[in-house]
Amino acid sequence: MSGRTAAFTGTVRAAMQPPPCLTATTPVAAAVSAMADARQSSILVVDGEGAAIGIVTEQDVARRITFQVSADTPLSAVMTAPVIGVGPGEPLWRAVGLMRLRRLRHLPVLDAARRPIGMLHRFETYAVASGGLLDLLEALLAEDNEEGFAQTRSAQAGLARSLLDDGVPAADVIGVVSEINLDIHRRCVERALAAAPSPPPVPFTLLVMGSAGRGESFLFPDQDNGLILGERPDELHAAVDAWFIPFAEDLNARLARAGFTLCKGGVMARNPLWRKTLSEWKQQFTLWTERRSPAALLFGDIAFDFRPVWGPAEPAAELRAHLARALALRPAFLAALAAEDAKFAVGLSFWGGFRDDEEGPGRRTDLKLHGLMPLVSSVRLLALREGIEETSTRGRLATLAAAGTISASERSALDAAFGIIVERLLRQQLDDLAAGREAGNLVDTAALAKADRSALRDALKAVATFQKGTRAALTGGL
């Protein structure tokens, strides 16, 4: 992963340095000496509990201390307060954007009690996001509300284009887009909680599913989410549900205002089917694997890529373990799912030409439906059969190869196919937006250079072979 990609996918913990700390009564002369000895350009001022209450930088030394005050002046008289800081888990892209927006040279990293645990310095931090990406970081850091989040989502197209042009692989770019989207989800939860009339009656975990759960979102995805609620006595069911019904409605509405359209299939927390206690989720998964109805197969295709993004992660881990046990006991479910997924054939004709999925005179190919999804679903099926917890396609391929389920060469070919299909889809979406069209999944294969068409054709052939092999492995068919 390139340094520029790391600016968006990493946290501030990876970029911070140890911060020198002194008390408010420390004389400025001692503070200047401490800065020189530590070869640092700033010092944090802390109170008796160790919490940050101010900051003194080399610019303060030049403007407020040198020839201005006596050597025994306490730091409290010259420090800048209050301290603007971020938490160690804050995405690095937000921290860089905040420094850029506030024109900060130093940004303290503080724990929950506001005790300093690190410091970000502008020069070193900007180095991971040099060039034009700095402007994009500032554009991405819109106002901290749903309307600002929608602007952030719009700015993602510019970010994606810049990263692609910088040589970042498209598979990494959609990972960056996904991480920013998950950050927006978390902030929408926080705002919905702040707007609620009371704290939640039980703990809960927000799950994202589908492409969000895999970390493979393209531009402008819709919502696929649900809640795992904490257990409650039966007699409190009505009271707990009475709190979560308006909360879930508000959360989904906030996400919609932030640019995540409502799921047409209703896979959202406001739908009771996707808002349950852990025991109810387990029962639901068991029921799906037992009945193997068309609805169960459809829901499984979406839900089994679930990933926790807010709240305690333990319920999601326990649900993942339960799913592995349920599928091991009922392998017929995966066989039925393989047969269902096989209906989505790759976008090649019998003679090797590209499939025509466009209505009217056009001849564009739906590379999501007839390229990406056959690969994603086939990899998912094998990962579920093996009880693999990883949800991303590339992560699943790596784990399957490490376990010997697929060969190293097969993993390499499928990794390459994934990257080629993702790049064609993402570039087509960017071209659609540039032309004033809605970003879609129909790719103009005729407009591709000959080498790109050949590479795409080979990628789809590799997916078709893998899809047939997976179906045979799971169903016993040829």
mmCIF file of N, CA and C in Angstrom, residues 110-229:
data_model
loop_
_atom_site.group_PDB
_atom_site.id
_atom_site.type_symbol
_atom_site.label_atom_id
_atom_site.label_comp_id
_atom_site.label_asym_id
_atom_site.label_seq_id
_atom_site.Cartn_x
_atom_site.Cartn_y
_atom_site.Cartn_z
ATOM 1 N N LEU A 110 -4.609 12.645 22.234
ATOM 2 C CA LEU A 110 -5.010 12.547 23.634
ATOM 3 C C LEU A 110 -5.871 11.322 23.857
ATOM 4 N N ASP A 111 -5.767 10.722 25.062
ATOM 5 C CA ASP A 111 -6.641 9.604 25.385
ATOM 6 C C ASP A 111 -7.976 10.129 25.887
ATOM 7 N N ALA A 112 -8.837 9.225 26.364
ATOM 8 C CA ALA A 112 -10.189 9.628 26.770
ATOM 9 C C ALA A 112 -10.180 10.624 27.930
ATOM 10 N N ALA A 113 -9.130 10.590 28.766
ATOM 11 C CA ALA A 113 -9.011 11.520 29.887
ATOM 12 C C ALA A 113 -8.203 12.754 29.507
ATOM 13 N N ARG A 114 -7.963 12.938 28.204
ATOM 14 C CA ARG A 114 -7.203 14.059 27.648
ATOM 15 C C ARG A 114 -5.746 14.046 28.110
ATOM 16 N N ARG A 115 -5.226 12.869 28.445
ATOM 17 C CA ARG A 115 -3.810 12.738 28.743
ATOM 18 C C ARG A 115 -3.038 12.570 27.432
ATOM 19 N N PRO A 116 -1.936 13.282 27.254
ATOM 20 C CA PRO A 116 -1.181 13.189 25.996
ATOM 21 C C PRO A 116 -0.542 11.808 25.833
ATOM 22 N N ILE A 117 -0.685 11.250 24.639
ATOM 23 C CA ILE A 117 -0.018 9.985 24.322
ATOM 24 C C ILE A 117 0.798 10.096 23.034
ATOM 25 N N GLY A 118 0.711 11.221 22.356
ATOM 26 C CA GLY A 118 1.461 11.388 21.117
ATOM 27 C C GLY A 118 1.288 12.788 20.563
ATOM 28 N N MET A 119 2.053 13.069 19.519
ATOM 29 C CA MET A 119 1.976 14.376 18.859
ATOM 30 C C MET A 119 2.155 14.182 17.358
ATOM 31 N N LEU A 120 1.303 14.837 16.581
ATOM 32 C CA LEU A 120 1.472 14.886 15.134
ATOM 33 C C LEU A 120 2.138 16.208 14.778
ATOM 34 N N HIS A 121 3.164 16.142 13.924
ATOM 35 C CA HIS A 121 3.861 17.337 13.468
ATOM 36 C C HIS A 121 3.563 17.546 11.992
ATOM 37 N N ARG A 122 3.327 18.778 11.622
ATOM 38 C CA ARG A 122 2.820 19.074 10.293
ATOM 39 C C ARG A 122 3.735 18.551 9.192
ATOM 40 N N PHE A 123 5.017 18.769 9.303
ATOM 41 C CA PHE A 123 5.920 18.401 8.214
ATOM 42 C C PHE A 123 5.873 16.894 7.966
ATOM 43 N N GLU A 124 6.025 16.100 9.055
ATOM 44 C CA GLU A 124 6.055 14.655 8.898
ATOM 45 C C GLU A 124 4.691 14.114 8.478
ATOM 46 N N THR A 125 3.626 14.693 9.022
ATOM 47 C CA THR A 125 2.294 14.198 8.723
ATOM 48 C C THR A 125 1.882 14.542 7.300
ATOM 49 N N TYR A 126 2.226 15.743 6.854
ATOM 50 C CA TYR A 126 1.890 16.120 5.489
ATOM 51 C C TYR A 126 2.656 15.282 4.467
ATOM 52 N N ALA A 127 3.787 14.731 4.875
ATOM 53 C CA ALA A 127 4.601 13.969 3.935
ATOM 54 C C ALA A 127 3.858 12.765 3.383
ATOM 55 N N VAL A 128 2.924 12.201 4.183
ATOM 56 C CA VAL A 128 2.187 11.030 3.704
ATOM 57 C C VAL A 128 1.049 11.427 2.773
ATOM 58 N N ALA A 129 0.800 12.709 2.662
ATOM 59 C CA ALA A 129 -0.301 13.157 1.794
ATOM 60 C C ALA A 129 0.140 14.387 1.017
ATOM 61 N N SER A 130 1.282 14.282 0.362
ATOM 62 C CA SER A 130 1.862 15.444 -0.300
ATOM 63 C C SER A 130 1.112 15.796 -1.566
ATOM 64 N N GLY A 131 1.487 16.912 -2.120
ATOM 65 C CA GLY A 131 0.930 17.325 -3.400
ATOM 66 C C GLY A 131 -0.530 17.724 -3.316
ATOM 67 N N GLY A 132 -1.243 17.479 -4.432
ATOM 68 C CA GLY A 132 -2.639 17.892 -4.533
ATOM 69 C C GLY A 132 -3.561 17.197 -3.567
ATOM 70 N N LEU A 133 -3.123 16.076 -2.956
ATOM 71 C CA LEU A 133 -4.010 15.379 -2.021
ATOM 72 C C LEU A 133 -4.302 16.208 -0.785
ATOM 73 N N LEU A 134 -3.416 17.150 -0.442
ATOM 74 C CA LEU A 134 -3.692 17.994 0.718
ATOM 75 C C LEU A 134 -4.971 18.794 0.516
ATOM 76 N N ASP A 135 -5.170 19.314 -0.667
ATOM 77 C CA ASP A 135 -6.397 20.059 -0.948
ATOM 78 C C ASP A 135 -7.612 19.137 -0.856
ATOM 79 N N LEU A 136 -7.464 17.899 -1.316
ATOM 80 C CA LEU A 136 -8.568 16.950 -1.227
ATOM 81 C C LEU A 136 -8.888 16.621 0.228
ATOM 82 N N LEU A 137 -7.860 16.502 1.066
ATOM 83 C CA LEU A 137 -8.089 16.234 2.478
ATOM 84 C C LEU A 137 -8.906 17.347 3.115
ATOM 85 N N GLU A 138 -8.588 18.581 2.763
ATOM 86 C CA GLU A 138 -9.337 19.704 3.311
ATOM 87 C C GLU A 138 -10.781 19.682 2.802
ATOM 88 N N ALA A 139 -10.970 19.330 1.537
ATOM 89 C CA ALA A 139 -12.318 19.255 0.979
ATOM 90 C C ALA A 139 -13.118 18.137 1.625
ATOM 91 N N LEU A 140 -12.435 17.034 1.964
ATOM 92 C CA LEU A 140 -13.133 15.914 2.588
ATOM 93 C C LEU A 140 -13.576 16.243 4.005
ATOM 94 N N LEU A 141 -12.877 17.166 4.670
ATOM 95 C CA LEU A 141 -13.219 17.500 6.052
ATOM 96 C C LEU A 141 -14.288 18.584 6.058
ATOM 97 N N ALA A 142 -15.478 18.214 5.586
ATOM 98 C CA ALA A 142 -16.589 19.173 5.537
ATOM 99 C C ALA A 142 -17.183 19.327 6.933
ATOM 100 N N GLU A 143 -18.239 20.125 7.045
ATOM 101 C CA GLU A 143 -18.883 20.322 8.333
ATOM 102 C C GLU A 143 -19.315 18.994 8.927
ATOM 103 N N ASP A 144 -19.249 18.921 10.265
ATOM 104 C CA ASP A 144 -19.511 17.669 10.963
ATOM 105 C C ASP A 144 -21.010 17.449 11.137
ATOM 106 N N ASN A 145 -21.727 17.343 10.023
ATOM 107 C CA ASN A 145 -23.145 17.030 10.056
ATOM 108 C C ASN A 145 -23.483 16.293 8.766
ATOM 109 N N GLU A 146 -24.749 15.879 8.626
ATOM 110 C CA GLU A 146 -25.092 15.046 7.478
ATOM 111 C C GLU A 146 -24.866 15.760 6.152
ATOM 112 N N GLU A 147 -25.152 17.073 6.133
ATOM 113 C CA GLU A 147 -24.949 17.811 4.891
ATOM 114 C C GLU A 147 -23.455 17.881 4.555
ATOM 115 N N GLY A 148 -22.628 18.071 5.593
ATOM 116 C CA GLY A 148 -21.192 18.077 5.363
ATOM 117 C C GLY A 148 -20.690 16.712 4.927
ATOM 118 N N PHE A 149 -21.275 15.649 5.498
ATOM 119 C CA PHE A 149 -20.880 14.300 5.103
ATOM 120 C C PHE A 149 -21.213 14.059 3.627
ATOM 121 N N ALA A 150 -22.342 14.603 3.184
ATOM 122 C CA ALA A 150 -22.711 14.453 1.774
ATOM 123 C C ALA A 150 -21.674 15.129 0.881
ATOM 124 N N GLN A 151 -21.146 16.279 1.322
ATOM 125 C CA GLN A 151 -20.091 16.936 0.561
ATOM 126 C C GLN A 151 -18.832 16.072 0.542
ATOM 127 N N THR A 152 -18.550 15.441 1.682
ATOM 128 C CA THR A 152 -17.408 14.536 1.751
ATOM 129 C C THR A 152 -17.557 13.411 0.742
ATOM 130 N N ARG A 153 -18.777 12.857 0.647
ATOM 131 C CA ARG A 153 -19.014 11.763 -0.295
ATOM 132 C C ARG A 153 -18.808 12.237 -1.727
ATOM 133 N N SER A 154 -19.235 13.457 -2.017
ATOM 134 C CA SER A 154 -19.049 13.990 -3.370
ATOM 135 C C SER A 154 -17.566 14.187 -3.672
ATOM 136 N N ALA A 155 -16.799 14.605 -2.648
ATOM 137 C CA ALA A 155 -15.371 14.831 -2.852
ATOM 138 C C ALA A 155 -14.614 13.526 -3.065
ATOM 139 N N GLN A 156 -15.227 12.395 -2.743
ATOM 140 C CA GLN A 156 -14.555 11.106 -2.912
ATOM 141 C C GLN A 156 -14.220 10.814 -4.374
ATOM 142 N N ALA A 157 -15.042 11.305 -5.279
ATOM 143 C CA ALA A 157 -14.756 11.076 -6.697
ATOM 144 C C ALA A 157 -13.427 11.721 -7.076
ATOM 145 N N GLY A 158 -13.206 12.951 -6.616
ATOM 146 C CA GLY A 158 -11.932 13.609 -6.885
ATOM 147 C C GLY A 158 -10.773 12.880 -6.230
ATOM 148 N N LEU A 159 -11.008 12.391 -5.019
ATOM 149 C CA LEU A 159 -9.986 11.623 -4.326
ATOM 150 C C LEU A 159 -9.659 10.350 -5.103
ATOM 151 N N ALA A 160 -10.685 9.633 -5.532
ATOM 152 C CA ALA A 160 -10.467 8.385 -6.264
ATOM 153 C C ALA A 160 -9.694 8.637 -7.551
ATOM 154 N N ARG A 161 -10.071 9.673 -8.272
ATOM 155 C CA ARG A 161 -9.375 10.000 -9.519
ATOM 156 C C ARG A 161 -7.914 10.334 -9.246
ATOM 157 N N SER A 162 -7.662 11.115 -8.204
ATOM 158 C CA SER A 162 -6.296 11.517 -7.897
ATOM 159 C C SER A 162 -5.432 10.315 -7.522
ATOM 160 N N LEU A 163 -5.990 9.422 -6.710
ATOM 161 C CA LEU A 163 -5.235 8.239 -6.307
ATOM 162 C C LEU A 163 -4.957 7.319 -7.494
ATOM 163 N N LEU A 164 -5.966 7.138 -8.361
ATOM 164 C CA LEU A 164 -5.755 6.309 -9.546
ATOM 165 C C LEU A 164 -4.674 6.898 -10.436
ATOM 166 N N ASP A 165 -4.739 8.200 -10.656
ATOM 167 C CA ASP A 165 -3.755 8.855 -11.509
ATOM 168 C C ASP A 165 -2.362 8.805 -10.895
ATOM 169 N N ASP A 166 -2.314 8.654 -9.556
ATOM 170 C CA ASP A 166 -1.044 8.581 -8.857
ATOM 171 C C ASP A 166 -0.483 7.159 -8.859
ATOM 172 N N GLY A 167 -1.206 6.225 -9.508
ATOM 173 C CA GLY A 167 -0.721 4.860 -9.597
ATOM 174 C C GLY A 167 -1.166 3.943 -8.484
ATOM 175 N N VAL A 168 -2.066 4.413 -7.607
ATOM 176 C CA VAL A 168 -2.572 3.553 -6.540
ATOM 177 C C VAL A 168 -3.526 2.526 -7.153
ATOM 178 N N PRO A 169 -3.374 1.234 -6.874
ATOM 179 C CA PRO A 169 -4.275 0.225 -7.442
ATOM 180 C C PRO A 169 -5.730 0.501 -7.094
ATOM 181 N N ALA A 170 -6.621 0.244 -8.050
ATOM 182 C CA ALA A 170 -8.044 0.526 -7.849
ATOM 183 C C ALA A 170 -8.598 -0.240 -6.654
ATOM 184 N N ALA A 171 -8.095 -1.462 -6.412
ATOM 185 C CA ALA A 171 -8.578 -2.235 -5.266
ATOM 186 C C ALA A 171 -8.256 -1.529 -3.959
ATOM 187 N N ASP A 172 -7.117 -0.822 -3.897
ATOM 188 C CA ASP A 172 -6.791 -0.034 -2.706
ATOM 189 C C ASP A 172 -7.654 1.217 -2.633
ATOM 190 N N VAL A 173 -7.960 1.800 -3.788
ATOM 191 C CA VAL A 173 -8.757 3.029 -3.809
ATOM 192 C C VAL A 173 -10.154 2.781 -3.247
ATOM 193 N N ILE A 174 -10.800 1.678 -3.655
ATOM 194 C CA ILE A 174 -12.140 1.425 -3.114
ATOM 195 C C ILE A 174 -12.064 1.087 -1.632
ATOM 196 N N GLY A 175 -10.918 0.584 -1.179
ATOM 197 C CA GLY A 175 -10.733 0.384 0.259
ATOM 198 C C GLY A 175 -10.686 1.707 0.991
ATOM 199 N N VAL A 176 -10.033 2.708 0.406
ATOM 200 C CA VAL A 176 -9.994 4.050 0.981
ATOM 201 C C VAL A 176 -11.401 4.640 1.041
ATOM 202 N N VAL A 177 -12.133 4.553 -0.066
ATOM 203 C CA VAL A 177 -13.513 5.066 -0.111
ATOM 204 C C VAL A 177 -14.353 4.394 0.966
ATOM 205 N N SER A 178 -14.190 3.093 1.127
ATOM 206 C CA SER A 178 -14.968 2.350 2.117
ATOM 207 C C SER A 178 -14.658 2.824 3.536
ATOM 208 N N GLU A 179 -13.369 3.047 3.841
ATOM 209 C CA GLU A 179 -12.999 3.478 5.186
ATOM 210 C C GLU A 179 -13.576 4.851 5.510
ATOM 211 N N ILE A 180 -13.568 5.754 4.542
ATOM 212 C CA ILE A 180 -14.171 7.073 4.767
ATOM 213 C C ILE A 180 -15.672 6.923 4.997
ATOM 214 N N ASN A 181 -16.306 6.037 4.224
ATOM 215 C CA ASN A 181 -17.740 5.807 4.401
ATOM 216 C C ASN A 181 -18.060 5.250 5.785
ATOM 217 N N LEU A 182 -17.218 4.346 6.280
ATOM 218 C CA LEU A 182 -17.446 3.776 7.607
ATOM 219 C C LEU A 182 -17.268 4.840 8.684
ATOM 220 N N ASP A 183 -16.326 5.753 8.472
ATOM 221 C CA ASP A 183 -16.153 6.856 9.409
ATOM 222 C C ASP A 183 -17.420 7.713 9.457
ATOM 223 N N ILE A 184 -18.031 7.936 8.313
ATOM 224 C CA ILE A 184 -19.281 8.701 8.270
ATOM 225 C C ILE A 184 -20.388 7.939 8.996
ATOM 226 N N HIS A 185 -20.452 6.629 8.835
ATOM 227 C CA HIS A 185 -21.447 5.823 9.552
ATOM 228 C C HIS A 185 -21.299 6.012 11.065
ATOM 229 N N ARG A 186 -20.071 5.958 11.553
ATOM 230 C CA ARG A 186 -19.856 6.086 12.996
ATOM 231 C C ARG A 186 -20.309 7.454 13.489
ATOM 232 N N ARG A 187 -20.032 8.482 12.718
ATOM 233 C CA ARG A 187 -20.407 9.821 13.140
ATOM 234 C C ARG A 187 -21.928 10.022 13.087
ATOM 235 N N CYS A 188 -22.581 9.353 12.147
ATOM 236 C CA CYS A 188 -24.040 9.425 12.115
ATOM 237 C C CYS A 188 -24.645 8.736 13.333
ATOM 238 N N VAL A 189 -24.041 7.648 13.776
ATOM 239 C CA VAL A 189 -24.502 6.994 15.002
ATOM 240 C C VAL A 189 -24.372 7.945 16.181
ATOM 241 N N GLU A 190 -23.228 8.622 16.285
ATOM 242 C CA GLU A 190 -23.005 9.537 17.399
ATOM 243 C C GLU A 190 -24.034 10.658 17.404
ATOM 244 N N ARG A 191 -24.373 11.157 16.227
ATOM 245 C CA ARG A 191 -25.348 12.242 16.163
ATOM 246 C C ARG A 191 -26.763 11.756 16.466
ATOM 247 N N ALA A 192 -27.081 10.558 16.020
ATOM 248 C CA ALA A 192 -28.395 9.993 16.343
ATOM 249 C C ALA A 192 -28.511 9.751 17.848
ATOM 250 N N LEU A 193 -27.443 9.318 18.479
ATOM 251 C CA LEU A 193 -27.458 9.124 19.933
ATOM 252 C C LEU A 193 -27.620 10.449 20.662
ATOM 253 N N ALA A 194 -26.919 11.474 20.183
ATOM 254 C CA ALA A 194 -27.020 12.788 20.821
ATOM 255 C C ALA A 194 -28.423 13.367 20.694
ATOM 256 N N ALA A 195 -29.133 13.005 19.627
ATOM 257 C CA ALA A 195 -30.485 13.528 19.413
ATOM 258 C C ALA A 195 -31.551 12.706 20.119
ATOM 259 N N ALA A 196 -31.193 11.526 20.601
ATOM 260 C CA ALA A 196 -32.173 10.660 21.269
ATOM 261 C C ALA A 196 -32.579 11.261 22.608
ATOM 262 N N PRO A 197 -33.816 11.024 23.060
ATOM 263 C CA PRO A 197 -34.284 11.627 24.311
ATOM 264 C C PRO A 197 -33.631 11.054 25.556
ATOM 265 N N SER A 198 -33.012 9.881 25.438
ATOM 266 C CA SER A 198 -32.383 9.234 26.582
ATOM 267 C C SER A 198 -31.316 8.270 26.071
ATOM 268 N N PRO A 199 -30.428 7.829 26.951
ATOM 269 C CA PRO A 199 -29.425 6.845 26.518
ATOM 270 C C PRO A 199 -30.097 5.534 26.110
ATOM 271 N N PRO A 200 -29.444 4.725 25.270
ATOM 272 C CA PRO A 200 -30.048 3.453 24.855
ATOM 273 C C PRO A 200 -30.267 2.537 26.055
ATOM 274 N N PRO A 201 -31.389 1.819 26.110
ATOM 275 C CA PRO A 201 -31.681 0.949 27.259
ATOM 276 C C PRO A 201 -30.780 -0.276 27.329
ATOM 277 N N VAL A 202 -30.193 -0.672 26.205
ATOM 278 C CA VAL A 202 -29.246 -1.794 26.174
ATOM 279 C C VAL A 202 -28.113 -1.423 25.216
ATOM 280 N N PRO A 203 -26.927 -2.014 25.386
ATOM 281 C CA PRO A 203 -25.853 -1.765 24.420
ATOM 282 C C PRO A 203 -26.258 -2.276 23.040
ATOM 283 N N PHE A 204 -25.590 -1.762 22.002
ATOM 284 C CA PHE A 204 -25.880 -2.245 20.649
ATOM 285 C C PHE A 204 -24.636 -2.126 19.781
ATOM 286 N N THR A 205 -24.630 -2.890 18.703
ATOM 287 C CA THR A 205 -23.544 -2.893 17.733
ATOM 288 C C THR A 205 -24.122 -2.623 16.358
ATOM 289 N N LEU A 206 -23.545 -1.657 15.639
ATOM 290 C CA LEU A 206 -23.962 -1.397 14.271
ATOM 291 C C LEU A 206 -23.181 -2.307 13.335
ATOM 292 N N LEU A 207 -23.892 -3.063 12.504
ATOM 293 C CA LEU A 207 -23.293 -3.896 11.478
ATOM 294 C C LEU A 207 -23.487 -3.249 10.121
ATOM 295 N N VAL A 208 -22.471 -3.325 9.276
ATOM 296 C CA VAL A 208 -22.656 -3.031 7.856
ATOM 297 C C VAL A 208 -22.478 -4.333 7.098
ATOM 298 N N MET A 209 -23.159 -4.455 5.967
ATOM 299 C CA MET A 209 -23.149 -5.699 5.207
ATOM 300 C C MET A 209 -22.893 -5.395 3.732
ATOM 301 N N GLY A 210 -22.926 -6.439 2.909
ATOM 302 C CA GLY A 210 -22.701 -6.247 1.489
ATOM 303 C C GLY A 210 -21.316 -5.695 1.209
ATOM 304 N N SER A 211 -21.218 -4.786 0.242
ATOM 305 C CA SER A 211 -19.911 -4.243 -0.151
ATOM 306 C C SER A 211 -19.256 -3.467 0.988
ATOM 307 N N ALA A 212 -20.058 -2.809 1.830
ATOM 308 C CA ALA A 212 -19.491 -2.082 2.973
ATOM 309 C C ALA A 212 -18.834 -3.051 3.944
ATOM 310 N N GLY A 213 -19.468 -4.194 4.171
ATOM 311 C CA GLY A 213 -18.894 -5.188 5.056
ATOM 312 C C GLY A 213 -17.609 -5.780 4.512
ATOM 313 N N ARG A 214 -17.479 -5.826 3.195
ATOM 314 C CA ARG A 214 -16.252 -6.337 2.573
ATOM 315 C C ARG A 214 -15.184 -5.254 2.440
ATOM 316 N N GLY A 215 -15.556 -3.983 2.677
ATOM 317 C CA GLY A 215 -14.609 -2.895 2.465
ATOM 318 C C GLY A 215 -14.346 -2.660 1.000
ATOM 319 N N GLU A 216 -15.391 -2.853 0.167
ATOM 320 C CA GLU A 216 -15.230 -2.779 -1.286
ATOM 321 C C GLU A 216 -16.295 -1.888 -1.931
ATOM 322 N N SER A 217 -16.574 -0.770 -1.293
ATOM 323 C CA SER A 217 -17.605 0.129 -1.791
ATOM 324 C C SER A 217 -17.081 0.965 -2.956
ATOM 325 N N PHE A 218 -17.909 1.107 -3.982
ATOM 326 C CA PHE A 218 -17.612 2.026 -5.069
ATOM 327 C C PHE A 218 -18.243 3.378 -4.738
ATOM 328 N N LEU A 219 -18.350 4.248 -5.717
ATOM 329 C CA LEU A 219 -18.905 5.576 -5.476
ATOM 330 C C LEU A 219 -20.411 5.488 -5.276
ATOM 331 N N PHE A 220 -20.912 6.145 -4.245
ATOM 332 C CA PHE A 220 -22.336 6.300 -3.964
ATOM 333 C C PHE A 220 -23.075 4.967 -3.769
ATOM 334 N N PRO A 221 -22.630 4.122 -2.826
ATOM 335 C CA PRO A 221 -23.379 2.892 -2.541
ATOM 336 C C PRO A 221 -24.616 3.200 -1.713
ATOM 337 N N ASP A 222 -25.556 2.240 -1.682
ATOM 338 C CA ASP A 222 -26.721 2.424 -0.833
ATOM 339 C C ASP A 222 -26.431 1.825 0.540
ATOM 340 N N GLN A 223 -27.450 1.797 1.400
ATOM 341 C CA GLN A 223 -27.280 1.306 2.754
ATOM 342 C C GLN A 223 -27.538 -0.195 2.836
ATOM 343 N N ASP A 224 -26.713 -0.889 3.608
ATOM 344 C CA ASP A 224 -26.944 -2.273 4.029
ATOM 345 C C ASP A 224 -26.452 -2.350 5.464
ATOM 346 N N ASN A 225 -27.353 -2.266 6.433
ATOM 347 C CA ASN A 225 -26.919 -2.225 7.822
ATOM 348 C C ASN A 225 -27.940 -2.873 8.750
ATOM 349 N N GLY A 226 -27.518 -3.139 9.951
ATOM 350 C CA GLY A 226 -28.390 -3.737 10.955
ATOM 351 C C GLY A 226 -27.826 -3.504 12.339
ATOM 352 N N LEU A 227 -28.588 -3.849 13.364
ATOM 353 C CA LEU A 227 -28.167 -3.669 14.749
ATOM 354 C C LEU A 227 -28.228 -4.991 15.499
ATOM 355 N N ILE A 228 -27.198 -5.264 16.288
ATOM 356 C CA ILE A 228 -27.264 -6.335 17.287
ATOM 357 C C ILE A 228 -27.545 -5.659 18.619
ATOM 358 N N LEU A 229 -28.700 -5.944 19.198
ATOM 359 C CA LEU A 229 -29.087 -5.333 20.465
ATOM 360 C C LEU A 229 -28.648 -6.209 21.625
#
